[in-house]
Coordinates of C-alpha atoms and ligand atoms in Angstrom, one line a residue:
X1 CA 12.7 -23.6 1.1
X2 CA 9.8 -26.0 2.1
X3 CA 7.3 -25.6 4.7
X4 CA 5.5 -28.0 6.5
X5 CA 2.0 -26.8 8.7
X6 CA 1.7 -29.9 11.2
X7 CA -1.6 -31.0 12.9
X8 CA -4.1 -28.2 12.2
X9 CA -7.5 -28.4 11.3
X10 CA -7.6 -27.7 7.0
X11 CA -11.0 -25.3 6.8
X12 CA -12.0 -24.3 3.0
X13 CA -15.0 -23.5 1.2
X14 CA -16.3 -26.7 0.9
X15 CA -14.2 -29.0 3.3
X16 CA -13.2 -29.4 7.2
X17 CA -10.8 -32.4 8.2
X18 CA -7.6 -32.3 10.3
X19 CA -4.1 -33.0 8.2
X20 CA -0.6 -32.0 7.6
X21 CA 0.0 -28.9 4.3
X22 CA 3.6 -29.6 2.6
X23 CA 4.9 -27.0 0.1
X24 CA 7.7 -26.8 -2.0
X25 CA 8.7 -24.3 -4.6
X26 CA 5.8 -21.6 -3.5
X27 CA 3.1 -24.5 -4.0
X28 CA 0.8 -26.8 -2.1
X29 CA 2.3 -30.5 -3.1
X30 CA 1.2 -32.7 -0.6
X31 CA -1.5 -32.5 2.0
X32 CA -2.1 -36.3 4.4
X33 CA -1.2 -37.2 7.5
X34 CA 2.3 -37.6 9.2
X35 CA 3.8 -36.0 6.8
X36 CA 7.6 -35.6 7.3
X37 CA 9.2 -32.9 6.1
X38 CA 12.9 -32.1 5.1
X39 CA 15.5 -31.5 8.3
X40 CA 15.6 -27.4 6.2
X41 CA 12.6 -27.0 5.8
X42 CA 10.3 -24.6 7.8
X43 CA 7.5 -26.6 10.3
X44 CA 4.6 -25.1 11.9
X45 CA 2.6 -26.8 14.6
X46 CA -0.7 -25.9 14.0
X47 CA -2.5 -28.0 16.7
X48 CA -5.8 -26.6 18.0
X49 CA -5.6 -24.1 15.2
X50 CA -7.8 -23.8 12.2
X51 CA -5.6 -23.3 9.5
X52 CA -7.5 -21.5 5.8
X53 CA -6.8 -20.0 2.5
X54 CA -4.9 -16.9 2.3
X55 CA -7.7 -14.4 2.4
X56 CA -8.6 -12.3 -0.5
X57 CA -9.2 -8.6 -0.1
X58 CA -11.2 -7.7 -3.2
X59 CA -11.8 -3.8 -3.0
X60 CA -8.8 -1.8 -1.5
X61 CA -7.3 2.0 -2.1
X62 CA -3.7 2.3 -0.9
X63 CA -2.3 4.2 -3.4
X64 CA -5.0 7.0 -4.2
X65 CA -4.7 11.1 -5.0
X66 CA -8.8 11.5 -4.0
X67 CA -10.5 14.7 -2.7
X68 CA -7.8 17.2 -2.4
X69 CA -5.2 15.2 -0.6
X70 CA -3.7 11.2 -1.0
X71 CA -4.7 8.3 1.3
X72 CA -2.3 7.4 3.6
X73 CA -0.8 4.0 3.2
X74 CA 1.9 2.8 1.2
X75 CA 1.8 -0.8 0.0
X76 CA 4.6 -1.5 2.6
X77 CA 2.4 -0.2 5.4
X78 CA -0.8 -1.5 3.6
X79 CA 0.6 -4.9 2.7
X80 CA 2.2 -5.5 6.6
X81 CA -1.1 -4.6 8.0
X82 CA -3.6 -6.7 5.6
X83 CA -1.0 -10.0 6.2
X84 CA -1.3 -9.4 10.1
X85 CA -4.6 -9.7 9.8
X86 CA -4.8 -12.6 7.5
X87 CA -5.0 -11.4 3.7
X88 CA -2.5 -12.9 1.5
X89 CA -3.8 -11.0 -1.8
X90 CA -5.1 -8.2 -2.4
X91 CA -6.7 -6.0 -5.6
X92 CA -6.5 -2.5 -5.6
X93 CA -8.6 0.0 -7.6
X94 CA -6.9 1.7 -10.2
X95 CA -7.8 4.9 -10.1
X96 CA -6.5 7.4 -12.6
X97 CA -9.1 10.8 -13.0
X98 CA -11.1 11.9 -15.7
X99 CA -8.1 13.7 -16.9
X100 CA -5.4 11.6 -16.9
X101 CA -4.4 8.9 -19.6
X102 CA -5.9 5.7 -18.3
X103 CA -3.1 3.3 -19.8
X104 CA 0.3 6.0 -17.5
X105 CA -2.4 5.9 -14.7
X106 CA -2.1 1.7 -14.9
X107 CA 1.9 2.3 -14.9
X108 CA 1.9 4.5 -12.2
X109 CA -0.4 2.4 -10.1
X110 CA 1.8 -0.6 -10.7
X111 CA 4.8 1.3 -10.2
X112 CA 3.8 1.8 -6.6
X113 CA 3.2 -1.8 -6.1
X114 CA 6.0 -3.4 -7.6
X115 CA 8.9 -4.4 -4.9
X116 CA 6.7 -2.7 -2.1
X117 CA 3.9 -5.0 -1.2
X118 CA 4.6 -8.3 0.7
X119 CA 1.4 -9.6 -0.6
X120 CA 0.4 -10.4 -3.5
X121 CA -1.8 -7.9 -5.9
X122 CA -4.4 -7.6 -8.9
X123 CA -5.8 -4.5 -10.1
X124 CA -9.3 -3.2 -10.8
X125 CA -9.1 -0.8 -13.8
X126 CA -11.1 2.1 -13.3
X127 CA -12.2 3.3 -16.4
X128 CA -13.2 7.5 -16.0
X129 CA -13.8 8.2 -18.9
X130 CA -14.6 6.4 -22.3
X131 CA -12.5 8.3 -25.3
X132 CA -11.3 7.8 -28.5
X133 CA -7.9 5.5 -26.8
X134 CA -10.0 3.9 -24.4
X135 CA -10.4 0.2 -26.1
X136 CA -7.1 -0.1 -27.3
X137 CA -5.6 1.4 -23.6
X138 CA -7.8 -1.8 -22.2
X139 CA -6.8 -4.2 -24.9
X140 CA -3.1 -3.5 -23.9
X141 CA -3.9 -3.4 -20.2
X142 CA -5.9 -6.9 -20.2
X143 CA -3.0 -8.5 -22.3
X144 CA -1.0 -7.7 -19.3
X145 CA -3.8 -10.1 -17.0
X146 CA -6.0 -7.5 -15.2
X147 CA -9.5 -9.0 -15.6
X148 CA -11.9 -6.3 -14.1
X149 CA -12.3 -2.8 -15.1
X150 CA -14.1 -0.3 -12.1
X151 CA -16.9 2.6 -13.0
X152 CA -18.0 4.9 -10.6
X153 CA -21.8 6.2 -11.3
X154 CA -20.7 8.4 -8.0
X155 CA -18.2 11.4 -7.9
X156 CA -19.0 13.4 -11.0
X157 CA -16.6 15.0 -13.0
X158 CA -13.4 13.2 -11.3
X159 CA -14.0 9.5 -11.8
X160 CA -18.1 9.4 -12.5
X161 CA -19.1 7.9 -15.5
X162 CA -21.9 8.9 -17.8
X163 CA -24.5 6.5 -19.3
X164 CA -22.8 6.2 -22.3
X165 CA -19.4 5.9 -21.8
X166 CA -21.1 2.8 -19.0
X167 CA -22.5 1.2 -22.0
X168 CA -19.3 1.2 -24.3
X169 CA -17.4 0.1 -21.1
X170 CA -19.8 -3.2 -20.3
X171 CA -19.7 -3.8 -24.0
X172 CA -15.9 -4.0 -24.3
X173 CA -15.7 -6.0 -21.0
X174 CA -18.1 -8.7 -22.7
X175 CA -15.7 -8.4 -25.6
X176 CA -12.7 -9.2 -23.6
X177 CA -14.5 -11.5 -21.0
X178 CA -13.3 -9.1 -18.5
X179 CA -16.1 -8.1 -15.4
X180 CA -16.8 -4.7 -14.5
X181 CA -16.9 -3.4 -10.7
X182 CA -19.0 -0.9 -10.0
X183 CA -19.7 2.0 -7.3
X184 CA -23.4 2.4 -7.9
X185 CA -25.2 6.0 -6.3
X186 CA -26.6 8.4 -8.4
X187 CA -24.1 11.3 -9.4
X188 CA -27.1 14.0 -10.4
X189 CA -29.2 13.4 -7.2
X190 CA -26.3 13.1 -5.0
X191 CA -25.0 16.7 -5.7
X192 CA -28.6 18.0 -5.8
X193 CA -28.9 16.6 -2.4
X194 CA -25.2 18.2 -1.1
X195 CA -26.2 21.8 -2.7
X196 CA -29.4 21.8 -1.1
X197 CA -28.6 20.4 2.8
X198 CA -25.5 23.2 2.3
X199 CA -27.8 25.5 1.6
X200 CA -29.8 25.0 4.5
X201 CA -26.9 25.6 7.2
X202 CA -26.3 21.5 7.1
X203 CA -22.7 21.5 7.0
X204 CA -21.9 18.7 9.7
X205 CA -21.1 15.1 9.0
X206 CA -24.3 13.7 9.9
X207 CA -25.7 15.5 6.8
X208 CA -23.6 13.0 4.6
X209 CA -25.7 10.1 4.6
X210 CA -29.0 12.4 3.9
X211 CA -26.9 13.7 1.0
X212 CA -26.6 10.0 -0.5
X213 CA -29.7 8.1 0.8
X214 CA -30.6 4.7 0.4
X215 CA -32.9 5.3 -2.8
X216 CA -30.1 6.8 -4.3
X217 CA -27.8 3.6 -3.9
X218 CA -30.7 1.7 -5.1
X219 CA -31.5 3.3 -8.2
X220 CA -27.5 3.4 -8.7
X221 CA -27.4 -0.5 -8.4
X222 CA -30.5 -0.6 -10.4
X223 CA -29.2 1.3 -13.3
X224 CA -26.4 -0.4 -13.7
X225 CA -28.2 -3.8 -13.3
X226 CA -30.0 -3.0 -16.2
X227 CA -27.3 -2.7 -18.3
X228 CA -25.7 -5.3 -17.7
X229 CA -28.8 -7.2 -18.4
X230 CA -28.5 -5.4 -22.0
X231 CA -25.0 -5.8 -22.5
X232 CA -24.8 -9.3 -21.5
X233 CA -21.4 -8.2 -19.5
X234 CA -21.1 -9.8 -16.5
X235 CA -20.7 -7.1 -12.9
X236 CA -19.8 -6.8 -9.4
X237 CA -21.5 -4.5 -6.8
X238 CA -18.7 -3.0 -4.6
X239 CA -20.0 -1.3 -1.2
X240 CA -23.4 -2.4 -1.2
X241 CA -24.8 -1.0 1.7
X242 CA -28.5 -1.3 2.3
X243 CA -31.5 -3.3 1.6
X244 CA -33.3 -0.9 -1.4
X245 CA -29.7 -1.7 -3.4
X246 CA -30.0 -5.4 -2.3
X247 CA -33.0 -5.4 -3.4
X248 CA -32.0 -4.5 -6.3
X249 CA -29.4 -6.5 -7.2
X250 CA -31.2 -9.3 -6.2
X251 CA -33.9 -8.6 -8.4
X252 CA -31.4 -8.5 -11.1
X253 CA -30.0 -11.6 -9.9
X254 CA -33.4 -13.5 -10.3
X255 CA -34.2 -12.1 -13.8
X256 CA -31.0 -14.1 -14.7
X257 CA -28.3 -11.5 -15.1
X258 CA -24.8 -12.2 -14.0
X259 CA -24.1 -9.6 -11.1
X260 CA -22.0 -10.3 -8.5
X261 CA -22.5 -8.6 -4.8
X262 CA -19.4 -7.0 -2.7
X263 CA -20.6 -5.3 0.9
X264 CA -17.6 -3.9 3.3
X265 CA -17.0 -4.9 6.4
X266 CA -17.7 -1.2 7.7
X267 CA -21.0 -1.5 6.7
X268 CA -21.8 -4.5 8.9
X269 CA -20.2 -3.2 12.2
X270 CA -21.1 0.0 11.9
X271 CA -23.7 2.4 11.8
X272 CA -24.6 5.9 10.6
X273 CA -24.9 7.5 14.5
X274 CA -20.9 6.7 14.4
X275 CA -20.9 9.6 11.6
X276 CA -23.6 11.8 13.7
X277 CA -20.5 11.5 16.9
X278 CA -19.2 15.5 18.2
X279 CA -16.4 16.9 16.7
X280 CA -13.6 15.4 14.2
X281 CA -15.3 11.5 15.7
X282 CA -17.8 12.0 13.2
X283 CA -15.4 13.1 10.0
X284 CA -13.4 9.9 10.7
X285 CA -16.4 7.7 10.1
X286 CA -17.4 9.3 6.5
X287 CA -17.1 6.9 3.7
X288 CA -19.5 6.5 0.6
X289 CA -22.1 4.8 0.3
X290 CA -22.6 6.5 3.7
X291 CA -23.3 4.0 7.1
X292 CA -27.2 3.4 6.8
X293 CA -29.3 2.6 9.7
X294 CA -28.6 -0.2 12.0
X295 CA -31.5 -2.2 10.7
X296 CA -29.5 -2.7 7.5
X297 CA -27.2 -4.7 9.2
X298 CA -29.5 -7.5 9.8
X299 CA -30.4 -7.6 6.0
X300 CA -26.7 -7.5 5.4
X301 CA -25.4 -10.5 7.7
X302 CA -28.3 -12.6 6.5
X303 CA -27.6 -12.4 2.6
X304 CA -24.1 -12.7 3.3
X305 CA -24.9 -15.8 5.3
X306 CA -27.3 -17.1 2.3
X307 CA -24.6 -16.4 -0.2
X308 CA -26.4 -13.6 -1.9
X309 CA -23.6 -11.2 -1.0
X310 CA -21.6 -13.1 -2.3
X311 CA -17.7 -11.1 -1.0
X312 CA -16.9 -9.3 2.0
X313 CA -14.2 -6.9 1.3
X314 CA -12.6 -3.7 3.0
X315 CA -12.4 -0.1 1.0
X316 CA -9.6 0.3 2.6
X317 CA -9.4 4.2 2.2
X318 CA -7.2 5.7 5.2
X319 CA -7.5 9.2 5.6
X320 CA -5.7 10.6 9.1
X321 CA -7.6 13.0 11.3
X322 CA -5.8 15.8 9.9
X323 CA -7.2 15.2 6.7
X324 CA -10.3 14.4 7.6
X325 CA -10.8 18.2 9.3
X326 CA -10.4 19.0 5.6
X327 CA -13.9 18.7 5.9
X328 CA -15.0 20.5 9.2
X329 CA -16.7 23.2 7.7
X330 CA -18.9 21.3 4.9
X331 CA -19.4 17.4 4.5
X332 CA -18.9 17.6 1.3
X333 CA -15.0 18.0 1.9
X334 CA -14.5 15.3 4.0
X335 CA -12.2 13.0 2.5
X336 CA -13.7 9.8 1.7
X337 CA -13.0 6.8 3.3
X338 CA -12.3 4.2 6.2
X339 CA -9.6 2.0 6.5
X340 CA -10.1 -1.5 7.7
X341 CA -7.8 -3.9 5.6
X342 CA -5.6 -4.9 9.0
X343 CA -9.4 -5.9 11.1
X344 CA -11.5 -7.5 8.0
X345 CA -10.7 -11.3 8.8
X346 CA -11.1 -10.6 12.7
X347 CA -13.9 -9.0 12.8
X348 CA -16.1 -11.6 10.3
X349 CA -14.7 -14.3 12.2
X350 CA -15.5 -12.7 15.5
X351 CA -18.7 -10.8 14.4
X352 CA -19.7 -13.4 11.4
X353 CA -18.9 -16.9 12.7
X354 CA -18.7 -16.1 16.5
X355 CA -21.6 -14.4 17.6
X356 CA -23.3 -14.1 13.7
X357 CA -24.7 -16.5 11.2
X358 CA -22.1 -17.4 8.9
X359 CA -20.7 -21.1 9.5
X360 CA -16.9 -21.7 8.5
X361 CA -17.6 -22.7 4.9
X362 CA -19.1 -19.3 3.9
X363 CA -16.6 -17.4 6.1
X364 CA -14.0 -18.7 3.7
X365 CA -16.0 -18.7 1.0
X366 CA -16.9 -14.7 1.7
X367 CA -13.4 -13.5 2.6
X368 CA -11.2 -15.7 -0.1
X369 CA -12.9 -18.8 -2.6
X370 CA -15.9 -16.7 -4.0
X371 CA -13.5 -13.7 -4.9
X372 CA -10.8 -15.9 -6.8
X373 CA -13.2 -17.6 -8.7
X374 CA -15.0 -14.1 -9.9
X375 CA -12.2 -12.4 -10.5
X376 CA -10.0 -15.5 -12.4
X377 CA -7.4 -16.0 -9.0
X378 CA -9.5 -19.6 -8.7
X379 CA -8.0 -22.7 -7.7
X380 CA -4.3 -20.6 -7.7
X381 CA -5.9 -18.5 -4.7
X382 CA -9.0 -19.2 -2.4
X383 CA -8.4 -22.4 -1.5
X384 CA -5.9 -25.3 -0.4
X385 CA -5.7 -28.0 -2.6
X386 CA -2.7 -29.8 -4.8
X387 CA -0.9 -27.0 -7.1
X388 CA -2.5 -24.0 -5.2
X389 CA -0.1 -21.5 -4.0
X390 CA 0.7 -22.1 -0.4
X391 CA -0.8 -18.6 1.2
X392 CA -2.0 -19.8 4.7
X393 CA -3.3 -18.9 7.6
X394 CA -3.1 -20.6 10.9
X395 CA -5.8 -18.9 12.7
X396 CA -6.0 -19.3 16.7
X397 CA -9.8 -19.1 17.4
X398 CA -9.1 -19.1 21.3
X399 CA -7.4 -15.5 20.8
X400 CA -8.6 -12.5 22.1
X401 CA -8.1 -8.9 22.0
X402 CA -9.5 -5.2 21.7
X403 CA -9.0 -3.2 18.1
X404 CA -7.3 -0.2 18.4
X405 CA -5.3 2.3 16.6
X406 CA -2.2 1.9 19.3
X407 CA -1.6 -1.0 18.0
X408 CA -2.4 -1.4 14.2
X409 CA 0.4 -1.2 11.3
X410 CA -2.0 0.4 8.6
X411 CA -0.9 4.0 8.3
X412 CA -3.2 6.1 10.3
X413 CA -3.6 7.7 13.8
X414 CA -7.4 6.3 13.7
X415 CA -9.5 2.9 14.0
X416 CA -12.7 3.2 13.0
X417 CA -13.8 0.2 14.8
X418 CA -11.6 1.8 18.1
X419 CA -12.7 -0.8 21.3
X420 CA -14.2 -3.6 19.2
X421 CA -13.5 -6.8 20.7
X422 CA -12.1 -9.6 18.2
X423 CA -11.9 -13.2 19.3
X424 CA -9.3 -15.3 16.9
X425 CA -6.5 -14.3 15.4
X426 CA -3.8 -14.9 12.5
X427 CA -1.2 -16.5 14.5
X428 CA 1.5 -18.0 11.2
X429 CA 0.6 -16.1 7.5
X430 CA 2.5 -17.5 4.6
X431 CA 2.5 -16.1 1.3
X432 CA 3.8 -18.6 -1.5
X433 CA 5.3 -21.1 1.1
X434 CA 7.4 -18.0 3.0
X435 CA 6.5 -16.8 6.2
X436 CA 5.4 -13.3 6.2
X437 CA 3.9 -13.3 9.5
X438 CA 4.7 -15.2 12.6
X439 CA 3.0 -15.2 16.8
X440 CA 1.0 -12.2 15.0
X441 CA 4.1 -10.7 14.1
X442 CA 5.5 -9.7 10.6
X443 CA 9.0 -11.4 10.2
X444 CA 8.7 -11.5 6.4
X445 CA 10.4 -10.1 2.8
X446 CA 8.8 -6.8 2.2
X447 CA 8.3 -6.3 -1.8
X448 CA 8.0 -9.9 -2.2
X449 CA 4.7 -9.7 -3.7
X450 CA 3.4 -10.3 -7.4
X451 CA 1.3 -8.5 -9.6
X452 CA -1.4 -12.2 -10.4
X453 CA -2.3 -12.9 -13.6
X454 CA -6.0 -13.5 -14.6
X455 CA -5.9 -17.3 -15.1
X456 CA -8.5 -18.0 -18.3
X457 CA -11.9 -16.4 -19.0
X458 CA -14.7 -14.9 -16.3
X459 CA -16.0 -18.2 -17.3
X460 CA -13.4 -20.7 -16.6
X461 CA -12.7 -19.0 -13.4
X462 CA -16.5 -19.4 -12.2
X463 CA -16.8 -22.6 -13.8
X464 CA -13.7 -24.5 -12.2
X465 CA -15.4 -24.2 -8.8
X466 CA -17.3 -27.7 -9.7
X467 CA -14.1 -28.9 -11.3
X468 CA -11.2 -28.3 -8.9
X469 CA -11.3 -30.7 -5.4
X470 CA -8.2 -31.7 -3.1
X471 CA -6.7 -34.5 -4.3
Ligands
URP1 O1 -15.8 6.0 1.0 C1 -14.8 5.7 -0.1 N1 -15.8 4.5 -0.3 N2 -14.0 6.1 -0.4 C2 -13.5 5.1 -1.8 C3 -13.4 5.5 -2.7 C4 -14.6 4.5 -3.0 O2 -16.1 5.2 -3.2 O3 -14.7 3.6 -3.2
ZN2 ZN1 -16.7 3.5 -4.3
ZN3 ZN1 -13.8 1.8 -3.2

């Protein structure tokens, strides 16, 4: 069915103008004024509203066996929550552990999403060990359209890789034109510090941050950058949380290392005092890298506004209160993760644009366009242009609300941002021309989402940004 969005203010990463948008067969076919539509077209009046390209969350966990349990969402629940929050595409971490077969893991993760997600999606393929079979398996996964790998320098003996394996992964990625995303914390130091704290009787969630201090993340970030520099691979630091790690990544950027930086919404909005809260409240705010000293937030916002931090993801990873209580006697057993897939866009708009240093262009860039470019989805995703998928977010900048677990769609019994004000929210959200959200409610088709195939090589994807313009 055709779709016409009328009278909105279209905002992309590099333009802002009033126009109508018309889509047919899932694709934007016309942008202009006073556009007409056939009588059976779906028409949305966007007067007084902003129209953004569908937002992209480049870092989510949905199916995740981790820390003796499983993350709570399914692709049904997570994708509906994502769409209500304006995210139309997400990239999930496919995370078989070190003892599992990577290719079997890839097919398992795919089967959890296919026919279940209402969003479009892709995967970062984790390399959690590098053995004889790894090269041929990764080649097969890349042939299936996957553009990026994931390595963990943390989580020793489970997801974590050694330096030898990081080197081999980066070398292969360079050959295949894939980009490698990395969780950068020094596993050895984390393990040693955890044991020392526990031996001193320091077992509560407030000790999680001291067990993974800023210097440990800076070391991991610097080491990853050094390996990129010496292999020539392109890399992407996930969930960068603090100033010393940012300095390590920026130093590498200034040496010409091809390194991109993601920070995630919990690190912009929450600080380590949340994990120091009494009782289960502290446990709910445990993730890795940990919530940091508040002074880091100003540094992250500034670097984001200037474009040094490329993208804002979520690291969405829901564990409910009962699961968090697995770690009530030892912080090392608290399942790591804070859910955020539903709230990322509204929080970034409210605290980044309305109350913070972001202009609307950088907001769209950080929450959509740049991820599309880095991960080979642009210009199909990440912009509003003739020929792009009709993934559109009609956004009401005058809406107000309060974040609460009682009204969320994520499958969890708490919300880490409980009580925070939002100023702005999506009213209508479309995925490839189909209205999935209307008046803020999911009214769409479950399981409609498609696995996205990378378009071109990583280089093509980044270079196309200068060639692609609205026609
Ligand atoms: O605490 C986190 N971040 N949980 C999910 C796993 C990861 O490290 O991304
Ligand atoms: Zn991580
Ligand atoms: Zn993660």
